[in-house]
Short mmCIF file of C-alpha atoms (C1' of nucleotides) in Angstrom, two decimals:
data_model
loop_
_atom_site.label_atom_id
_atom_site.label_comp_id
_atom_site.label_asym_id
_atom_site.label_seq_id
_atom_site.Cartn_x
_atom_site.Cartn_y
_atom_site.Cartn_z
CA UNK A 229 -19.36 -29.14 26.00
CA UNK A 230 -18.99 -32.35 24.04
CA UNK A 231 -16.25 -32.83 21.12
CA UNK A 232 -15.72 -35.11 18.40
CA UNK A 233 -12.06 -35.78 16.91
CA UNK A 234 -12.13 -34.39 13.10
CA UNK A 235 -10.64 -38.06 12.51
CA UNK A 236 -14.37 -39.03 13.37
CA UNK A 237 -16.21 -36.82 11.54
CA UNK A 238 -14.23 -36.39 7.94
CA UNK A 239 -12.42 -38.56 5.53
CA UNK A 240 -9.41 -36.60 3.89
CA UNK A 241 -8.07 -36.98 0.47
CA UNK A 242 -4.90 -35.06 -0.98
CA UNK A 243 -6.02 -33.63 -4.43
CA UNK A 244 -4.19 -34.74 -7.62
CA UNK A 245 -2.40 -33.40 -10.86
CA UNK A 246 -4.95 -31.31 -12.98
CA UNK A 247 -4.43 -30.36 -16.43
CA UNK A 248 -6.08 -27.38 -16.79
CA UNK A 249 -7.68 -25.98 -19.88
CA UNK A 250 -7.10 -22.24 -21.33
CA UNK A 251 -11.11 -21.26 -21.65
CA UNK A 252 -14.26 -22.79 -20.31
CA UNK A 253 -16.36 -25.54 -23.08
CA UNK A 254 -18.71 -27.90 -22.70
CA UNK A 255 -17.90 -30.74 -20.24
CA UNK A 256 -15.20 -28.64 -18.47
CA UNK A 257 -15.41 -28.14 -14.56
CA UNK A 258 -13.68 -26.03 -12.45
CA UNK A 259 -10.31 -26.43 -11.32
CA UNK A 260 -9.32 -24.99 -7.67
CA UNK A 261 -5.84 -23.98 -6.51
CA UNK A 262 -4.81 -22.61 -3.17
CA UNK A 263 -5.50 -18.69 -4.78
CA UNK A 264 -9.16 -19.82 -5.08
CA UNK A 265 -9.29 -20.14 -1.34
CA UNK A 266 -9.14 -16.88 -0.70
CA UNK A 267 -10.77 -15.05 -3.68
CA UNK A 268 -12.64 -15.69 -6.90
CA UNK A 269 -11.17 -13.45 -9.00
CA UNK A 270 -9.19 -15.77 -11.86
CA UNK A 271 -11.23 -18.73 -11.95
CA UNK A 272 -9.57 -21.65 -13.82
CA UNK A 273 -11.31 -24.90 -15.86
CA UNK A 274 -10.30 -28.06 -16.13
CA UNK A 275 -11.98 -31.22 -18.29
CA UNK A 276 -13.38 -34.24 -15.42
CA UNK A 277 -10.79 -36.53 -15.35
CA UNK A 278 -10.73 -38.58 -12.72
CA UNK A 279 -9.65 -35.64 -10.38
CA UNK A 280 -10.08 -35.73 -6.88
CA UNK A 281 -13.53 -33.25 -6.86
CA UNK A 282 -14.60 -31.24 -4.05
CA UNK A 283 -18.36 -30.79 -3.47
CA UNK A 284 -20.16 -27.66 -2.19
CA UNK A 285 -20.46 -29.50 1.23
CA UNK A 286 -17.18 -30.42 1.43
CA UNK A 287 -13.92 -28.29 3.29
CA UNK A 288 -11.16 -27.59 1.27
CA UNK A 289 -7.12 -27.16 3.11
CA UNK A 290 -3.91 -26.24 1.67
CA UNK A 291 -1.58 -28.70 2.41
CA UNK A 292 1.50 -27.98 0.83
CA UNK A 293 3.29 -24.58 0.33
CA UNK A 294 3.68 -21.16 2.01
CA UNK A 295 -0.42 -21.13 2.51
CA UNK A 296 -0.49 -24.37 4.37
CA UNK A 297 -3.54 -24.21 6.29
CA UNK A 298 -5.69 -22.14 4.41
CA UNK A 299 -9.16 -22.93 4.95
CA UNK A 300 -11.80 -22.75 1.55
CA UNK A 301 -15.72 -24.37 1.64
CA UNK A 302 -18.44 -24.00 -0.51
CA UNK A 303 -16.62 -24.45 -4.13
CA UNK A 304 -17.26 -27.37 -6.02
CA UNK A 305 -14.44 -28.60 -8.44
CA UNK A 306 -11.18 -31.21 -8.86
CA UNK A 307 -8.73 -29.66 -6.45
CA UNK A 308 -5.01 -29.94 -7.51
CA UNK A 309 -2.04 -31.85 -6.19
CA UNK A 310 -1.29 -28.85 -3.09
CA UNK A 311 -4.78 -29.24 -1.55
CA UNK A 312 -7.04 -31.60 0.10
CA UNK A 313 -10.84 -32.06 0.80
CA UNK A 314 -12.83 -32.85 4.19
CA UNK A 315 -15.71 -34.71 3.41
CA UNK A 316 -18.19 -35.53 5.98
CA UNK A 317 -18.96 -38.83 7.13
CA UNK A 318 -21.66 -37.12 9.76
CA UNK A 319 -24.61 -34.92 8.21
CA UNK A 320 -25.30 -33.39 11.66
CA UNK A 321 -22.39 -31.02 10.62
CA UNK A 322 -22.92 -27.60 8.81
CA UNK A 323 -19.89 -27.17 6.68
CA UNK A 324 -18.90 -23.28 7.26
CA UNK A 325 -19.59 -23.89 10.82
CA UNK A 326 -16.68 -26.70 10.58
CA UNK A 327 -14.88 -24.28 8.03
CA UNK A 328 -15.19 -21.28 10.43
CA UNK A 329 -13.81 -23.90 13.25
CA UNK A 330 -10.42 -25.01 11.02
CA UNK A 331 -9.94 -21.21 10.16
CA UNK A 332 -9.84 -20.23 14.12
CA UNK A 333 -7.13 -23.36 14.34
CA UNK A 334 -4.76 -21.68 11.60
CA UNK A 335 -2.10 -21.05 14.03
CA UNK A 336 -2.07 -24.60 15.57
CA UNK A 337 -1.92 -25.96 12.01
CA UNK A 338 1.20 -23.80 10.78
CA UNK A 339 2.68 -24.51 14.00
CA UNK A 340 2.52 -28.11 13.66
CA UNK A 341 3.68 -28.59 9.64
CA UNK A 342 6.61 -30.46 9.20
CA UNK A 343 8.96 -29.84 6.43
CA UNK A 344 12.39 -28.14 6.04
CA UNK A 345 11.61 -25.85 2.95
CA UNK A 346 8.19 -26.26 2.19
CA UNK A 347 5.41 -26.31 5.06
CA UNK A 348 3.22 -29.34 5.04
CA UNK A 349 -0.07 -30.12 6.94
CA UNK A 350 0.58 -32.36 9.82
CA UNK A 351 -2.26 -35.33 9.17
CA UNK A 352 -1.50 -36.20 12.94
CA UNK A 353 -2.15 -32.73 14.53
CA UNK A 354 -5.22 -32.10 11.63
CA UNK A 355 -6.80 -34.87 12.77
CA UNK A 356 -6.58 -34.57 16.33
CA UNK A 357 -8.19 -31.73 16.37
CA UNK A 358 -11.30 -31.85 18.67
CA UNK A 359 -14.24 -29.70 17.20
CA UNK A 360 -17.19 -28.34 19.43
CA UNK A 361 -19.92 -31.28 19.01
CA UNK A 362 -23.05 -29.12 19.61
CA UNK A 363 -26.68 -28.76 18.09
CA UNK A 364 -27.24 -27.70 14.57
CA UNK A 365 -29.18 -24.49 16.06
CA UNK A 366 -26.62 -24.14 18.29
CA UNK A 367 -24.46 -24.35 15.29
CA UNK A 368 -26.74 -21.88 12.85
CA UNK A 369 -26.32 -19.74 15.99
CA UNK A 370 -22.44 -19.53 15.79
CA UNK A 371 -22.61 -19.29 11.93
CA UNK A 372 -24.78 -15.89 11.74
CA UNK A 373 -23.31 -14.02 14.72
CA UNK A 374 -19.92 -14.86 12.96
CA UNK A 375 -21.35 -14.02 9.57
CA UNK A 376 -22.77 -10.58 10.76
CA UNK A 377 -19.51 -9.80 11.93
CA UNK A 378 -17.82 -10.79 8.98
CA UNK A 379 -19.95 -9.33 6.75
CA UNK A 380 -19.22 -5.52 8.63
CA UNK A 381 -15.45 -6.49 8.04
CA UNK A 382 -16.22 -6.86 4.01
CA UNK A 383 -18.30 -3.93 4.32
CA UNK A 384 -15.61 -1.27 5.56
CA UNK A 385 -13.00 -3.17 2.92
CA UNK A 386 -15.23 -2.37 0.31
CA UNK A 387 -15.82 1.24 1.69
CA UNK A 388 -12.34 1.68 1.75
CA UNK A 389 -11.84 0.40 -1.93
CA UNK A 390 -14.70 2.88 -2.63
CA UNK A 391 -13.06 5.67 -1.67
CA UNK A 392 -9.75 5.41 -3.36
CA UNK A 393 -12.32 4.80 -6.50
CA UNK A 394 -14.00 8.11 -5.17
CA UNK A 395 -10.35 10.08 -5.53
CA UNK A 396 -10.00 8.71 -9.07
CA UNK A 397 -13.31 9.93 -10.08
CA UNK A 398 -12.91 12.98 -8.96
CA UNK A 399 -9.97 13.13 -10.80
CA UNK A 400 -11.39 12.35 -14.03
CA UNK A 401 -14.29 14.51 -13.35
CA UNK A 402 -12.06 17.47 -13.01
CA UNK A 403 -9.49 17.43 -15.32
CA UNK A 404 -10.88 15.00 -18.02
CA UNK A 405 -9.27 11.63 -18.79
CA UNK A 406 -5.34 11.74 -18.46
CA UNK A 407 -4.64 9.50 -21.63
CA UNK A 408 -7.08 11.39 -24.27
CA UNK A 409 -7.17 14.89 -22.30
CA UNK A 410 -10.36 15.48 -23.48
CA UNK A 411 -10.50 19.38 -22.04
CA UNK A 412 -7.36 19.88 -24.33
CA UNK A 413 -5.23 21.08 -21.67
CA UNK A 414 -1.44 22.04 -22.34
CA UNK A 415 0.44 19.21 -22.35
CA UNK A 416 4.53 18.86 -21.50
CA UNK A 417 6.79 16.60 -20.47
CA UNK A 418 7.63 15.68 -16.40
CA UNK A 419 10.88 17.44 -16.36
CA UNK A 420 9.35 20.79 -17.67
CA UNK A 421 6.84 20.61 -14.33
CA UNK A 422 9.77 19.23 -11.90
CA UNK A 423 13.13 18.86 -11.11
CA UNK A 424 14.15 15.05 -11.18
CA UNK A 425 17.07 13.46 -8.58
CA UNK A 426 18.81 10.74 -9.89
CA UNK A 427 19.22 7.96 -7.20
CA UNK A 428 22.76 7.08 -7.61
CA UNK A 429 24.06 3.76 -8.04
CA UNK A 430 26.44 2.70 -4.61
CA UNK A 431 24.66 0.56 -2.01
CA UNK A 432 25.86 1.87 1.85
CA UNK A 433 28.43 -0.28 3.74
CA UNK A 434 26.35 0.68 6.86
CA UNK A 435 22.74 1.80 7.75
CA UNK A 436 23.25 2.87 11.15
CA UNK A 437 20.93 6.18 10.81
CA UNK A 438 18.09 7.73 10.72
CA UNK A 439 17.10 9.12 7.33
CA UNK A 440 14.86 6.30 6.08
CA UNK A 441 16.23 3.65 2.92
CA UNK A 442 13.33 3.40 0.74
CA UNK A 443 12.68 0.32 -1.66
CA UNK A 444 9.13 -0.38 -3.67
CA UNK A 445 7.99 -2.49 -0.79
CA UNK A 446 7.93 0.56 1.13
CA UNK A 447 5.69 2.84 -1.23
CA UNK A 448 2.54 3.61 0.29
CA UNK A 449 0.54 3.30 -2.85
CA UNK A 450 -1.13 6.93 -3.56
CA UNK A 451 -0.78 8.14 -0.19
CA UNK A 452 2.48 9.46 2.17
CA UNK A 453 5.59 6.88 2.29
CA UNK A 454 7.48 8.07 5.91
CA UNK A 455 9.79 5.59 6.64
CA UNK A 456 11.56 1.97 5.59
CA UNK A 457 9.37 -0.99 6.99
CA UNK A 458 13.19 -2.98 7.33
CA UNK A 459 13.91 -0.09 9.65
CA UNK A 460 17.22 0.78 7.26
CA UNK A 461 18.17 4.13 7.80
CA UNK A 462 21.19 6.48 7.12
CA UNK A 463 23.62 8.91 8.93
CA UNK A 464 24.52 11.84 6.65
CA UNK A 465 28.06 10.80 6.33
CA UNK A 466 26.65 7.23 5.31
CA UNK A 467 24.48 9.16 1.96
CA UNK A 468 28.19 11.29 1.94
CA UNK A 469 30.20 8.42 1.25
CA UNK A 470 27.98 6.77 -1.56
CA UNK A 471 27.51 10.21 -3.23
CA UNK A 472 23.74 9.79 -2.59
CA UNK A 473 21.43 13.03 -1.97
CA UNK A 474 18.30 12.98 0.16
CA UNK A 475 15.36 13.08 -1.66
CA UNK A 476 13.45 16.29 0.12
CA UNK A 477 9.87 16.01 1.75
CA UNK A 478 6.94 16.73 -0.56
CA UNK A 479 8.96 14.73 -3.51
CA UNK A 480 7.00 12.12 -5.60
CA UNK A 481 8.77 9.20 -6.00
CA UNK A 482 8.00 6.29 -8.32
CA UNK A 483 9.10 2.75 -9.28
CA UNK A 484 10.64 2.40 -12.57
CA UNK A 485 11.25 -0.99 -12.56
CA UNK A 486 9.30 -4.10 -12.68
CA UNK A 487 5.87 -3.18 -11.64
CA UNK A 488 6.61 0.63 -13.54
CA UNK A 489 4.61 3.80 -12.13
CA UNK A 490 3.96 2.95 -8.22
CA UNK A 491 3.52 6.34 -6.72
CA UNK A 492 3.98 7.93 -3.46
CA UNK A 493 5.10 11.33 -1.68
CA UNK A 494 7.68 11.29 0.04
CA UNK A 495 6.60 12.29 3.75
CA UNK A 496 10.41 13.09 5.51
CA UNK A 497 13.62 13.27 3.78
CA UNK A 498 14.46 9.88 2.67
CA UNK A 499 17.27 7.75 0.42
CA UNK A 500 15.30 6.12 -2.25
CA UNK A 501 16.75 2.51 -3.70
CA UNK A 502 18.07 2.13 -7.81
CA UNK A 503 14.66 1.04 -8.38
CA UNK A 504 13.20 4.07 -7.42
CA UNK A 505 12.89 7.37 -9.54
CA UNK A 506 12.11 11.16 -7.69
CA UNK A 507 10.58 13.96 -9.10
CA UNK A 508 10.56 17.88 -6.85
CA UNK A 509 7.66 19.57 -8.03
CA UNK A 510 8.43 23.22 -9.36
CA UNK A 511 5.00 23.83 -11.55
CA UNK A 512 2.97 21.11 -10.64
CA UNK A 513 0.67 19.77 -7.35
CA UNK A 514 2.82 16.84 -6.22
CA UNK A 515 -1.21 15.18 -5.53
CA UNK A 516 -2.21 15.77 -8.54
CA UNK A 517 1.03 14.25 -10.03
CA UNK A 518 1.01 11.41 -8.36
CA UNK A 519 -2.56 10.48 -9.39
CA UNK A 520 -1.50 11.46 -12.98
CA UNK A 521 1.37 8.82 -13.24
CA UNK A 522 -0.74 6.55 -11.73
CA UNK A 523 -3.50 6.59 -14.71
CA UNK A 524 -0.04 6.47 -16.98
CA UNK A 525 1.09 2.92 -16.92
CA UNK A 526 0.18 1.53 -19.65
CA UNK A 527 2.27 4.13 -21.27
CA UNK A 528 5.29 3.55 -19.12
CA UNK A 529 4.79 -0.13 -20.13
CA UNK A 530 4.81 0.64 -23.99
CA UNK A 531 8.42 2.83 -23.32
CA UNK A 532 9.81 0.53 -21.19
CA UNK A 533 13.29 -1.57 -22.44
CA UNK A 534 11.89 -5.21 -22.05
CA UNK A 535 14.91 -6.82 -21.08
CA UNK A 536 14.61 -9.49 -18.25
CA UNK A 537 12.39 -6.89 -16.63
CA UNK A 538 10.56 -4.00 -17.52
CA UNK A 539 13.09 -0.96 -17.21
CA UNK A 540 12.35 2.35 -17.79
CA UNK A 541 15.50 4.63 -17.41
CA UNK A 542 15.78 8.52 -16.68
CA UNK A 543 14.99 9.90 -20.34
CA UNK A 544 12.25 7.62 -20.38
CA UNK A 545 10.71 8.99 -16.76
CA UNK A 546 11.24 12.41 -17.46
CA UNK A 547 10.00 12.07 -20.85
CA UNK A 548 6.76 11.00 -19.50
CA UNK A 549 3.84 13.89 -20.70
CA UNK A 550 1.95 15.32 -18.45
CA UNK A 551 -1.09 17.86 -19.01
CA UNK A 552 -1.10 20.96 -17.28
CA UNK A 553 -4.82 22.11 -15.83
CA UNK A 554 -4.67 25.57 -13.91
CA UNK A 555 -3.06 24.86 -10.64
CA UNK A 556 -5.28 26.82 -8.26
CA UNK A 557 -7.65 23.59 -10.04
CA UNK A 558 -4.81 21.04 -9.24
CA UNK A 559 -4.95 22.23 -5.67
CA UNK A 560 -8.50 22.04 -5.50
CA UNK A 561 -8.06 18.20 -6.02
CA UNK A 562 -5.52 17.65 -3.23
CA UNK A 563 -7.48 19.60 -0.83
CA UNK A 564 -10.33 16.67 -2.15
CA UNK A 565 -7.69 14.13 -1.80
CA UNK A 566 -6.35 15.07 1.61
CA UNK A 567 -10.05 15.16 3.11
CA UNK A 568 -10.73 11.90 1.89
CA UNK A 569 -7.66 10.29 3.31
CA UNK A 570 -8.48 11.57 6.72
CA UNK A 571 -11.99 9.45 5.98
CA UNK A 572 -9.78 6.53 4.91
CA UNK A 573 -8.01 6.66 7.89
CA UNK A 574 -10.86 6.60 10.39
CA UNK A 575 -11.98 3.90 8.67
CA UNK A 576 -9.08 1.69 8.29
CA UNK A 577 -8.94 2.02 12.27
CA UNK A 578 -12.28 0.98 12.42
CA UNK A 579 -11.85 -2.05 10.50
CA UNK A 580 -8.87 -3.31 12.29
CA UNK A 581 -11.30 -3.01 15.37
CA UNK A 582 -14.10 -5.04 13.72
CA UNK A 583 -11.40 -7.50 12.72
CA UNK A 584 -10.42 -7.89 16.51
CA UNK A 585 -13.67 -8.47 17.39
CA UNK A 586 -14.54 -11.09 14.91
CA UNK A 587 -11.15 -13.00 16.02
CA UNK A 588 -12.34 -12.67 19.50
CA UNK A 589 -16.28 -13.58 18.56
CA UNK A 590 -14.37 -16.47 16.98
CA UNK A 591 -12.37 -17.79 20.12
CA UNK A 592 -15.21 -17.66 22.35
CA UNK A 593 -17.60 -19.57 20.19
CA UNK A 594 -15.54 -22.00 20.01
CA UNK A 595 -15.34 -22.19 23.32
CA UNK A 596 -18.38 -22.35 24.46
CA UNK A 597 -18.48 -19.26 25.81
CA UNK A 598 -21.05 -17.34 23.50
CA UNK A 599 -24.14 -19.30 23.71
CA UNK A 600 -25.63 -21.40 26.78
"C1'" DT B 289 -0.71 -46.03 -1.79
"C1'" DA B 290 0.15 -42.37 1.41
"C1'" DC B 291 3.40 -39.45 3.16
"C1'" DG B 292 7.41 -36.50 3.39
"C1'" DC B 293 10.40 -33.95 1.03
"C1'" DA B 294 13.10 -31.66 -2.64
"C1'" DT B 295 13.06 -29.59 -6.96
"C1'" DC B 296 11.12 -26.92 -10.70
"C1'" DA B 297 8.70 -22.79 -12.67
"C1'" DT B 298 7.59 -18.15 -12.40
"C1'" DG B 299 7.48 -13.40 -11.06
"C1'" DA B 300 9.26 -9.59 -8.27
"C1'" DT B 301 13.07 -7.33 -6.48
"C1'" DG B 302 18.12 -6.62 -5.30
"C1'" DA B 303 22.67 -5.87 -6.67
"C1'" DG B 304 26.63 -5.69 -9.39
"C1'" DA B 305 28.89 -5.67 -14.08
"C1'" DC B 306 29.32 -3.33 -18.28
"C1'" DT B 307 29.49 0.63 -21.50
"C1'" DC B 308 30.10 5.24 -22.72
"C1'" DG C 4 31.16 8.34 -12.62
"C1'" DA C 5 26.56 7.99 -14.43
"C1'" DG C 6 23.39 5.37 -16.72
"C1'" DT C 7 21.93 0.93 -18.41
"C1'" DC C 8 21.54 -3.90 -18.49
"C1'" DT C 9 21.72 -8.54 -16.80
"C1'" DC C 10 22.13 -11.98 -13.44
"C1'" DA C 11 21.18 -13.45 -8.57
"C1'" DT C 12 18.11 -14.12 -4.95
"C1'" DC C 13 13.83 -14.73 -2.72
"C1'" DA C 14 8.93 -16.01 -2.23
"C1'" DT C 15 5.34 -18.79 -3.68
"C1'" DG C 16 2.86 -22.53 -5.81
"C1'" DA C 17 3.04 -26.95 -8.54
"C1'" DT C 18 4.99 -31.35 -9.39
"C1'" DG C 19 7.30 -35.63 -8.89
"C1'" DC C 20 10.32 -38.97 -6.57
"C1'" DG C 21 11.86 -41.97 -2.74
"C1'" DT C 22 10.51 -44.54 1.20
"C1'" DA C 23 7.73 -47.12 4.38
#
DNA sequence: TACGCATCATGATGAGACTC
DNA sequence: GAGTCTCATCATGATGCGTA
C-alpha cells in the first residue's frame, strides 16, 4: 500500500480568540470549541471576524487541553484559540475517511504531546503521520463499512437511553406526575416512609477493609451502587473508630450536595462519604423511591442553602414530600424496573462488543487488511 | 509569527473549621 | 458531638505571554 505524509496532504492553522455572542442574529456564524467535537448539543455563535473558519471539508483537532487529539469534521465555523483545522491541499481525499484515519491515531497523538501541565499536539509527530494513499472507491469502501458499524454502536446507545426513558414513563403512567400528583395520592414527608442514617462527619485514618467507601462518583445513577471505584474500603474497627455506621443493603442513598438528588441503592453494606445522605425504607419500595427523588430536583434545588455550593442538610432531605400510591402498586413498578435492567444489561454488553469490533474494523482498514 | 508553556476561570467534589 | 458552612483541591477548557 502507498502512503502520503499528512505534511503533504494538509496545511494546519491553530484557531484564534473568538468573542462569542449570547444568541444567534443576522451575520453571526458559528463558533466551535473542543465540546463541539464530540456533540452538538450547546451550539455557540459568534459575529465573522477575521476568525480562523473551518469549512465542511475541512478536519478539525484539539490541540491544547485535556482533549488534545480529539478529532471533529464536517462543521463549518471560526474555531477558537484550543483548536486547529486540516485543510486539504489534495481533492483526491474524502474528509471523514482522513477524519476516521486521525481518530484511529488518538493514542499516538496523546502519546506524543509535549507539555508539563497542559497536553499539546506535537506538530512534529501530527505531521509525520503517514495516511493510507488509496483510491477514492477504495476510500468510499472504508467509509461505509466503518459507518455501518458505527451507526449499530449509536443505535444500541440510543436503545439504551430509550429504555431508562421507558422506566420513567412507566413511572408517570402509573402513579401520575410526582410534582402535581395528579391521582391525588397521600402525600408525606421522607422520614414518615423511612428511617434516615446520618453519615457522620470523621474521615478514616486507614482504609485497609472491605466494606466499600462510597463518594458521588461512585453512584450508579438509578440502578445498584456495590462497591467504591478507588477500591477504598473499611475494617469494622476502622467505621468503630470514626463513629460511622454501615449503611445496610437495600438503602437508597442520595447526594445532597452539589449536583442535589443523585440516586442509587445501595447493593452491600457500605460507608457512604459527608456528601452523601441514606434513607432505610420502612413504608416505601426503595425502586420506587429512588425514581421519585429523581423527578424531585428541582425542588431540592429551590430548598437548598446556596452558599458556595448547593447544600441541602438533614431537615431539608427528610423534609422532602413524597406521595404514597398503594405499595402492592409501588412493587408492581420495581418488578417493571428490575426486568428492564436485565434488558439494559444485555445490551450494554452488546454494545461494548460492537464497540470492539468497530476499533478492530478500524485497525485493519487502515492497514490494508480489509479490502484487496 | 509560530510554538511552547503557564496561568486564569469555572464547576464539581473533598475536607476541615465553626457554631450550637 | 452533630450539623452546617466555607475554603481547598482537582479537572478541564480558554487565554495570553515569552522565546526563537
Amino acid at each position: 500500500m502507498k502512503y502520503i505524509k499528512v505534511k503533504d496532504l494538509f496545511e494546519i492553522k491553530k484557531g484564534k480568540k473568538v468573542e462569542q455572542i449570547n444568541e444567534k442574529k443576522d451575520g453571526a456564524i458559528r463558533y466551535i470549541q473542543i465540546d463541539d467535537l464530540r456533540n452538538d448539543d450547546n451550539i455557540k455563535y459568534c459575529v465573522n471576524n477575521k476568525y480562523v473558519l473551518a469549512r465542511k471539508e475541512d478536519i478539525i483537532i484539539a490541540w491544547d487541553g485535556a482533549n488534545a487529539g480529539t478529532i471533529g469534521y464536517g462543521l463549518e465555523g471560526a474555531i477558537g484559540s484550543t483548536l486547529a483545522i486540516l485543510s486539504f491541499k489534495d481533492k483526491g481525499f474524502m474528509s471523514e475517511f482522513c477524519g476516521l484515519f486521525l481518530k484511529s491515531k488518538f493514542k499516538y497523538l496523546r502519546d506524543k504531546c509535549t507539555g508539563a501541565t497542559i497536553p499539546h499536539i506535537s506538530k512534529q509527530a501530527l505531521v509525520d503521520l503517514k495516511m493510507p494513499n488509496i483510491s477514492l472507491e477504495k476510500q468510499k469502501e472504508i467509509v461505509n463499512t466503518l459507518r455501518i458499524s458505527q451507526e449499530l454502536i449509536d443505535k444500541r446507545k440510543a436503545q439504551i437511553e430509550d429504555l431508562d426513558e421507558l422506566v420513567k414513563s412507566r413511572f408517570i403512567e402509573m402513579f401520575g406526575d410526582p410534582v402535581l400528583n395528579p391521582k391525588r395520592w397521600v402525600v408525606k414527608s421522607v422520614i414518615d416512609v423511612c428511617d434516615c442514617m446520618v453519615p457522620g462527619r470523621d474521615k478514616p485514618k486507614s482504609f485497609t477493609g472491605d466494606i466499600p467507601w462510597i463518594t458521588i462518583e461512585d453512584l450508579n445513577v438509578n440502578g445498584v451502587t456495590l462497591g467504591s471505584k478507588s477500591g477504598l474500603g473499611l475494617t469494622d474497627k476502622e467505621i468503630d473508630e470514626v463513629h460511622r455506621k454501615k449503611v445496610p443493603l437495600g438503602s437508597v442513598i442520595m447526594s445532597c450536595v452539589g449536583n442535589l438528588g443523585i440516586c442509587s441503592i445501595a447493593g452491600t453494606e457500605m460507608i457512604i462519604n459527608q456528601q452523601l445522605h441514606s434513607f432505610q425504607c420502612k413504608n416505601i419500595n426503595n425502586i420506587f423511591l429512588m425514581y421519585y427523588l429523581g423527578f424531585r430536583k428541582d425542588y431540592m434545588n429551590l430548598k437548598a442553602s446556596n452558599t458556595t455550593v448547593l447544600y441541602m442538610n438533614k431537615t431539608i432531605c427528610n423534609s422532602i414530600p413524597v406521595y404514597q400510591p398503594p405499595i402492592e402498586l409501588q412493587n408492581q413498578f420495581a418488578s417493571f424496573v428490575k426486568q428492564v435492567d436485565k434488558l439494559k444489561f444485555e445490551m450494554e454488553q452488546s454494545l461494548k462488543e460492537l464497540e470492539d469490533n468497530f476499533n478492530s474494523l478500524m485497525q485493519r482498514a487502515f492497514k490494508g487488511e480489509l479490502f484487496n
